[in-house]
Amino acid sequence: MHRIEAISREIRKIGFQCQQCGACCRGEEKASCVIVSPPEIDRIIEATGLERSKIVVPYPEYIESDEGRRFTFEWCLKNEDGKCIFLAEDGRCTIYSARPWICRTYPFALDGDSIIISECPGVGEAITPEEADALTACLLKRQEAEEEEEIAVEEVFSSHTIPMGKTVVFDSRGMWSIHG
Ligand code: SF4
Ligand code: SF4
């Protein structure tokens, strides 16, 4: 059986239908933040016209190094009042066509060929084969994009030195000094 068929079949067994509860946009379900890569940030900038500083913040878990060096990897969508800044009052995503992979595939993710399931009231609901195939295709594209990003970040990380006393963010495009 092809990989896509096997994953799609598994998703059909699990079942999923979004209940439009919006919990995954409010930080109740997506643990701390929606992680976004530079290409995803580009798409949101293109869709909204907003500056990047209005869209993302550094991933909030910093690693402390010697001589005051601090670093983190990647960015998260901004939250305000405990919800994503792109969540409208009526529960819509205002950047729906440009939303990140995590949002497109929630509550699922792939770890190799294993499916990881996050908290979501839609899990267990009936899903059509077509919907399961579409979701699987998205999951595989997300996995591919994440693997590419990870390799690029590793290259950037190994080829940069963090200046003394600085706090930086590493992503696939480089090392970003955020203050200090
Ligand atoms: S994916 Fe799940 S948590 Fe998110 S809005 Fe749909 S039902 Fe709610
Ligand atoms: S980008 Fe859209 S789908 Fe993703 S968390 Fe924000 S409002 Fe929800």
PDB file of C-alpha atoms in Angstrom, residues 91-158:
ATOM      1  CA  GLY A  91     -14.554  32.638  14.814  1.00  0.00           C
ATOM      2  CA  ARG A  92     -13.234  32.891  11.238  1.00  0.00           C
ATOM      3  CA  CYS A  93      -9.571  32.761  10.347  1.00  0.00           C
ATOM      4  CA  THR A  94      -8.859  36.054   8.590  1.00  0.00           C
ATOM      5  CA  ILE A  95      -5.844  34.580   6.769  1.00  0.00           C
ATOM      6  CA  TYR A  96      -7.541  31.302   5.860  1.00  0.00           C
ATOM      7  CA  SER A  97      -5.921  30.875   2.432  1.00  0.00           C
ATOM      8  CA  ALA A  98      -2.495  31.786   3.845  1.00  0.00           C
ATOM      9  CA  ARG A  99      -2.791  29.976   7.173  1.00  0.00           C
ATOM     10  CA  PRO A 100       0.233  27.971   8.311  1.00  0.00           C
ATOM     11  CA  TRP A 101       0.666  24.200   7.926  1.00  0.00           C
ATOM     12  CA  ILE A 102      -0.040  23.600  11.620  1.00  0.00           C
ATOM     13  CA  CYS A 103      -3.462  25.202  11.205  1.00  0.00           C
ATOM     14  CA  ARG A 104      -4.185  23.352   7.942  1.00  0.00           C
ATOM     15  CA  THR A 105      -3.497  19.977   9.501  1.00  0.00           C
ATOM     16  CA  TYR A 106      -4.653  20.438  13.089  1.00  0.00           C
ATOM     17  CA  PRO A 107      -5.246  18.251  15.135  1.00  0.00           C
ATOM     18  CA  PHE A 108      -2.915  15.903  13.268  1.00  0.00           C
ATOM     19  CA  ALA A 109       0.830  15.793  12.661  1.00  0.00           C
ATOM     20  CA  LEU A 110       3.190  13.129  11.366  1.00  0.00           C
ATOM     21  CA  ASP A 111       6.163  11.655  13.175  1.00  0.00           C
ATOM     22  CA  GLY A 112       7.644   9.555  10.389  1.00  0.00           C
ATOM     23  CA  ASP A 113       4.626   7.486   9.370  1.00  0.00           C
ATOM     24  CA  SER A 114       2.974   7.700  12.800  1.00  0.00           C
ATOM     25  CA  ILE A 115       0.056  10.038  13.311  1.00  0.00           C
ATOM     26  CA  ILE A 116       0.160  12.324  16.339  1.00  0.00           C
ATOM     27  CA  ILE A 117      -3.218  13.615  17.504  1.00  0.00           C
ATOM     28  CA  SER A 118      -3.715  16.760  19.594  1.00  0.00           C
ATOM     29  CA  GLU A 119      -6.696  17.622  21.754  1.00  0.00           C
ATOM     30  CA  CYS A 120      -9.684  18.476  19.587  1.00  0.00           C
ATOM     31  CA  PRO A 121     -13.421  17.870  19.930  1.00  0.00           C
ATOM     32  CA  GLY A 122     -13.636  16.986  16.234  1.00  0.00           C
ATOM     33  CA  VAL A 123     -11.578  13.803  16.591  1.00  0.00           C
ATOM     34  CA  GLY A 124     -13.672  10.663  16.206  1.00  0.00           C
ATOM     35  CA  GLU A 125     -16.256  12.268  13.904  1.00  0.00           C
ATOM     36  CA  ALA A 126     -16.936  10.782  10.469  1.00  0.00           C
ATOM     37  CA  ILE A 127     -14.665  11.850   7.633  1.00  0.00           C
ATOM     38  CA  THR A 128     -15.131  11.090   3.943  1.00  0.00           C
ATOM     39  CA  PRO A 129     -12.390   9.301   1.988  1.00  0.00           C
ATOM     40  CA  GLU A 130     -11.899  12.459  -0.098  1.00  0.00           C
ATOM     41  CA  GLU A 131     -11.480  14.605   3.022  1.00  0.00           C
ATOM     42  CA  ALA A 132      -9.058  12.088   4.514  1.00  0.00           C
ATOM     43  CA  ASP A 133      -7.017  12.042   1.290  1.00  0.00           C
ATOM     44  CA  ALA A 134      -6.892  15.848   1.202  1.00  0.00           C
ATOM     45  CA  LEU A 135      -5.828  16.019   4.838  1.00  0.00           C
ATOM     46  CA  THR A 136      -3.175  13.354   4.249  1.00  0.00           C
ATOM     47  CA  ALA A 137      -1.788  15.258   1.263  1.00  0.00           C
ATOM     48  CA  CYS A 138      -1.537  18.335   3.485  1.00  0.00           C
ATOM     49  CA  LEU A 139       0.170  16.382   6.256  1.00  0.00           C
ATOM     50  CA  LEU A 140       2.769  15.034   3.844  1.00  0.00           C
ATOM     51  CA  LYS A 141       3.445  18.487   2.388  1.00  0.00           C
ATOM     52  CA  ARG A 142       3.765  19.863   5.913  1.00  0.00           C
ATOM     53  CA  GLN A 143       6.229  17.127   6.845  1.00  0.00           C
ATOM     54  CA  GLU A 144       8.296  17.812   3.739  1.00  0.00           C
ATOM     55  CA  ALA A 145       8.316  21.565   4.413  1.00  0.00           C
ATOM     56  CA  GLU A 146       9.295  21.005   8.051  1.00  0.00           C
ATOM     57  CA  GLU A 147      12.124  18.669   7.091  1.00  0.00           C
ATOM     58  CA  GLU A 148      13.477  21.179   4.561  1.00  0.00           C
ATOM     59  CA  GLU A 149      13.251  23.957   7.123  1.00  0.00           C
ATOM     60  CA  GLU A 150      15.006  21.874   9.775  1.00  0.00           C
ATOM     61  CA  ILE A 151      17.937  21.045   7.487  1.00  0.00           C
ATOM     62  CA  ALA A 152      18.310  24.703   6.477  1.00  0.00           C
ATOM     63  CA  VAL A 153      18.149  25.865  10.108  1.00  0.00           C
ATOM     64  CA  GLU A 154      20.832  23.376  11.100  1.00  0.00           C
ATOM     65  CA  GLU A 155      23.105  24.779   8.371  1.00  0.00           C
ATOM     66  CA  VAL A 156      22.487  28.353   9.493  1.00  0.00           C
ATOM     67  CA  PHE A 157      23.029  27.439  13.142  1.00  0.00           C
ATOM     68  CA  SER A 158      26.335  25.684  12.478  1.00  0.00           C
TER      69      SER A 158
END
